[in-house]
């Protein structure tokens, strides 16, 4: 999810983009499918399970998605775009440097509280880490791109003088991802009421180390 891959070079204004009724229906179904996948796992999402949940016919859903594999791939693409909109765009719109890194963290943390895109990427990574195929390949690309985005945002902190010049952007991206994975574990599995406070403390320690 790097800057180079997450944002299209030529974005069309939402004011001039007319969404057909069929496309609007498909987007609504994808939103529901992403919520289901966040709960039961992407691998468990099928046209049949989606039909049962939405009350739509299997034939109607098949006309949109053609196969279980294409449904899962499109749900992953939907979740990726949602994550970009919720987390990456707000960070890139913030001032360069530490402010941008903090904005990324705040929106990333916020995106985990509605069991949306961030949750789906965490659960899907666990499901597909040992399952070769197109879904795993796309997950790998998405995670590498996002790590590259985080590292690049951190580099702006170095260039702005907010972080020390010998700080390692790739290490920071690795470490902050580890902090967020720990938050998922503590919050969702353990139900630790101190999960967010501990996560914020860990993030502040990363920033302090980058300034030292």
GROMACS .gro file of C-alpha atoms in nm:
model
  212
    1UNK     CA    1   0.000   0.000   0.000
    2UNK     CA    2   0.268   0.246  -0.089
    3UNK     CA    3   0.212   0.601  -0.205
    4UNK     CA    4   0.286   0.479  -0.556
    5UNK     CA    5   0.024   0.204  -0.548
    6UNK     CA    6  -0.255   0.324  -0.322
    7UNK     CA    7  -0.359   0.645  -0.492
    8UNK     CA    8  -0.440   0.649  -0.864
    9UNK     CA    9  -0.246   0.897  -1.071
   10UNK     CA   10  -0.556   1.040  -1.236
   11UNK     CA   11  -0.842   1.061  -0.987
   12UNK     CA   12  -1.180   1.162  -1.122
   13UNK     CA   13  -1.395   1.399  -0.920
   14UNK     CA   14  -1.678   1.226  -0.736
   15UNK     CA   15  -1.899   1.506  -0.871
   16UNK     CA   16  -1.855   1.389  -1.228
   17UNK     CA   17  -1.863   1.014  -1.168
   18UNK     CA   18  -2.212   0.870  -1.216
   19UNK     CA   19  -2.263   0.535  -1.044
   20UNK     CA   20  -2.513   0.305  -1.210
   21UNK     CA   21  -2.784   0.139  -1.005
   22UNK     CA   22  -2.619  -0.198  -1.060
   23UNK     CA   23  -2.280  -0.069  -0.948
   24UNK     CA   24  -2.434   0.095  -0.641
   25UNK     CA   25  -2.599  -0.236  -0.553
   26UNK     CA   26  -2.271  -0.417  -0.599
   27UNK     CA   27  -2.088  -0.170  -0.374
   28UNK     CA   28  -2.352  -0.215  -0.104
   29UNK     CA   29  -2.315  -0.593  -0.130
   30UNK     CA   30  -1.936  -0.566  -0.110
   31UNK     CA   31  -1.968  -0.354   0.203
   32UNK     CA   32  -2.185  -0.623   0.361
   33UNK     CA   33  -1.954  -0.898   0.240
   34UNK     CA   34  -1.652  -0.722   0.394
   35UNK     CA   35  -1.834  -0.703   0.727
   36UNK     CA   36  -1.916  -1.075   0.707
   37UNK     CA   37  -1.556  -1.162   0.616
   38UNK     CA   38  -1.430  -0.959   0.912
   39UNK     CA   39  -1.644  -1.179   1.133
   40UNK     CA   40  -1.611  -1.528   0.982
   41UNK     CA   41  -1.294  -1.490   0.777
   42UNK     CA   42  -1.235  -1.420   0.409
   43UNK     CA   43  -1.184  -1.790   0.331
   44UNK     CA   44  -1.528  -1.867   0.474
   45UNK     CA   45  -1.702  -1.611   0.255
   46UNK     CA   46  -1.894  -1.772  -0.030
   47UNK     CA   47  -2.172  -1.667  -0.265
   48UNK     CA   48  -2.401  -1.898  -0.069
   49UNK     CA   49  -2.316  -1.750   0.272
   50UNK     CA   50  -2.352  -1.399   0.131
   51UNK     CA   51  -2.692  -1.487  -0.017
   52UNK     CA   52  -2.808  -1.622   0.320
   53UNK     CA   53  -2.694  -1.305   0.497
   54UNK     CA   54  -2.831  -1.050   0.251
   55UNK     CA   55  -3.146  -1.230   0.136
   56UNK     CA   56  -3.035  -1.192  -0.226
   57UNK     CA   57  -3.055  -1.481  -0.468
   58UNK     CA   58  -2.747  -1.685  -0.545
   59UNK     CA   59  -2.806  -1.627  -0.916
   60UNK     CA   60  -2.817  -1.251  -0.865
   61UNK     CA   61  -2.492  -1.256  -0.669
   62UNK     CA   62  -2.334  -1.491  -0.923
   63UNK     CA   63  -2.411  -1.235  -1.194
   64UNK     CA   64  -2.200  -0.984  -0.999
   65UNK     CA   65  -1.911  -1.207  -0.887
   66UNK     CA   66  -1.907  -1.525  -1.101
   67UNK     CA   67  -1.721  -1.736  -0.843
   68UNK     CA   68  -1.626  -1.760  -0.477
   69UNK     CA   69  -1.267  -1.670  -0.564
   70UNK     CA   70  -1.367  -1.355  -0.753
   71UNK     CA   71  -1.598  -1.255  -0.468
   72UNK     CA   72  -1.314  -1.289  -0.218
   73UNK     CA   73  -1.075  -1.095  -0.443
   74UNK     CA   74  -1.325  -0.812  -0.488
   75UNK     CA   75  -1.398  -0.798  -0.115
   76UNK     CA   76  -1.024  -0.768  -0.055
   77UNK     CA   77  -1.004  -0.487  -0.312
   78UNK     CA   78  -1.301  -0.314  -0.146
   79UNK     CA   79  -1.135  -0.341   0.197
   80UNK     CA   80  -0.809  -0.208   0.055
   81UNK     CA   81  -0.980   0.100  -0.086
   82UNK     CA   82  -1.166   0.153   0.240
   83UNK     CA   83  -0.838   0.137   0.432
   84UNK     CA   84  -0.685   0.390   0.194
   85UNK     CA   85  -0.977   0.626   0.249
   86UNK     CA   86  -0.986   0.579   0.626
   87UNK     CA   87  -0.615   0.575   0.704
   88UNK     CA   88  -0.376   0.663   0.421
   89UNK     CA   89  -0.547   0.964   0.262
   90UNK     CA   90  -0.592   1.153   0.592
   91UNK     CA   91  -0.225   1.094   0.675
   92UNK     CA   92  -0.107   1.217   0.335
   93UNK     CA   93  -0.325   1.525   0.376
   94UNK     CA   94  -0.157   1.611   0.708
   95UNK     CA   95   0.159   1.826   0.729
   96UNK     CA   96   0.482   1.643   0.654
   97UNK     CA   97   0.688   1.504   0.939
   98UNK     CA   98   0.587   1.378   1.280
   99UNK     CA   99   0.235   1.520   1.240
  100UNK     CA  100   0.181   1.298   0.936
  101UNK     CA  101   0.306   0.992   1.122
  102UNK     CA  102   0.080   1.070   1.418
  103UNK     CA  103  -0.218   1.120   1.188
  104UNK     CA  104  -0.151   0.781   1.029
  105UNK     CA  105  -0.140   0.616   1.370
  106UNK     CA  106  -0.459   0.783   1.495
  107UNK     CA  107  -0.661   0.687   1.188
  108UNK     CA  108  -0.515   0.336   1.183
  109UNK     CA  109  -0.613   0.290   1.546
  110UNK     CA  110  -0.955   0.438   1.480
  111UNK     CA  111  -1.017   0.206   1.186
  112UNK     CA  112  -0.987  -0.098   1.413
  113UNK     CA  113  -1.280   0.003   1.632
  114UNK     CA  114  -1.556  -0.067   1.378
  115UNK     CA  115  -1.426  -0.410   1.272
  116UNK     CA  116  -1.377  -0.284   0.919
  117UNK     CA  117  -1.090  -0.294   0.672
  118UNK     CA  118  -0.797  -0.314   0.914
  119UNK     CA  119  -0.956  -0.609   1.094
  120UNK     CA  120  -1.014  -0.792   0.767
  121UNK     CA  121  -0.650  -0.757   0.663
  122UNK     CA  122  -0.529  -0.893   0.997
  123UNK     CA  123  -0.763  -1.194   0.991
  124UNK     CA  124  -0.701  -1.266   0.622
  125UNK     CA  125  -0.325  -1.256   0.677
  126UNK     CA  126  -0.356  -1.531   0.938
  127UNK     CA  127  -0.585  -1.735   0.711
  128UNK     CA  128  -0.372  -1.716   0.397
  129UNK     CA  129  -0.015  -1.699   0.526
  130UNK     CA  130   0.043  -2.063   0.428
  131UNK     CA  131  -0.202  -2.088   0.136
  132UNK     CA  132  -0.034  -2.008  -0.197
  133UNK     CA  133  -0.257  -1.846  -0.455
  134UNK     CA  134  -0.385  -1.514  -0.586
  135UNK     CA  135  -0.544  -1.400  -0.258
  136UNK     CA  136  -0.222  -1.455  -0.065
  137UNK     CA  137  -0.023  -1.285  -0.341
  138UNK     CA  138  -0.248  -0.979  -0.325
  139UNK     CA  139  -0.227  -0.967   0.054
  140UNK     CA  140   0.153  -0.974   0.032
  141UNK     CA  141   0.153  -0.688  -0.219
  142UNK     CA  142  -0.088  -0.485  -0.006
  143UNK     CA  143   0.116  -0.529   0.310
  144UNK     CA  144   0.447  -0.451   0.138
  145UNK     CA  145   0.296  -0.142  -0.025
  146UNK     CA  146   0.156  -0.019   0.305
  147UNK     CA  147   0.486  -0.078   0.485
  148UNK     CA  148   0.655   0.125   0.212
  149UNK     CA  149   0.399   0.403   0.264
  150UNK     CA  150   0.465   0.409   0.639
  151UNK     CA  151   0.840   0.417   0.582
  152UNK     CA  152   0.803   0.703   0.334
  153UNK     CA  153   0.592   0.904   0.577
  154UNK     CA  154   0.857   0.848   0.840
  155UNK     CA  155   1.123   0.972   0.596
  156UNK     CA  156   0.939   1.303   0.577
  157UNK     CA  157   0.994   1.327   0.952
  158UNK     CA  158   1.367   1.286   0.897
  159UNK     CA  159   1.375   1.544   0.617
  160UNK     CA  160   1.173   1.789   0.830
  161UNK     CA  161   1.415   1.747   1.121
  162UNK     CA  162   1.158   1.579   1.349
  163UNK     CA  163   1.352   1.251   1.366
  164UNK     CA  164   1.724   1.187   1.378
  165UNK     CA  165   1.898   1.147   1.045
  166UNK     CA  166   2.022   0.793   1.113
  167UNK     CA  167   1.674   0.663   1.208
  168UNK     CA  168   1.567   0.361   1.004
  169UNK     CA  169   1.232   0.414   0.824
  170UNK     CA  170   1.188   0.046   0.740
  171UNK     CA  171   1.251  -0.051   1.102
  172UNK     CA  172   0.996   0.205   1.219
  173UNK     CA  173   0.737   0.068   0.974
  174UNK     CA  174   0.807  -0.284   1.102
  175UNK     CA  175   0.784  -0.179   1.467
  176UNK     CA  176   0.466   0.026   1.440
  177UNK     CA  177   0.299  -0.262   1.258
  178UNK     CA  178   0.402  -0.488   1.546
  179UNK     CA  179   0.248  -0.242   1.791
  180UNK     CA  180  -0.080  -0.249   1.598
  181UNK     CA  181  -0.085  -0.629   1.581
  182UNK     CA  182  -0.035  -0.638   1.957
  183UNK     CA  183  -0.332  -0.404   1.991
  184UNK     CA  184  -0.552  -0.637   1.786
  185UNK     CA  185  -0.450  -0.931   2.005
  186UNK     CA  186  -0.498  -0.750   2.335
  187UNK     CA  187  -0.821  -0.577   2.236
  188UNK     CA  188  -1.009  -0.832   2.030
  189UNK     CA  189  -0.891  -1.164   2.174
  190UNK     CA  190  -0.808  -1.077   2.533
  191UNK     CA  191  -1.055  -0.793   2.578
  192UNK     CA  192  -0.792  -0.598   2.769
  193UNK     CA  193  -0.942  -0.261   2.873
  194UNK     CA  194  -0.591  -0.116   2.881
  195UNK     CA  195  -0.514  -0.222   2.522
  196UNK     CA  196  -0.548   0.124   2.368
  197UNK     CA  197  -0.353   0.297   2.645
  198UNK     CA  198  -0.072   0.044   2.615
  199UNK     CA  199  -0.069   0.083   2.237
  200UNK     CA  200  -0.044   0.459   2.263
  201UNK     CA  201   0.239   0.423   2.515
  202UNK     CA  202   0.427   0.187   2.282
  203UNK     CA  203   0.381   0.427   1.988
  204UNK     CA  204   0.513   0.721   2.191
  205UNK     CA  205   0.821   0.516   2.282
  206UNK     CA  206   0.885   0.451   1.910
  207UNK     CA  207   0.868   0.822   1.838
  208UNK     CA  208   1.088   0.908   2.135
  209UNK     CA  209   1.349   0.659   2.018
  210UNK     CA  210   1.336   0.812   1.669
  211UNK     CA  211   1.413   1.154   1.815
  212UNK     CA  212   1.688   1.044   2.054
   0.00000   0.00000   0.00000
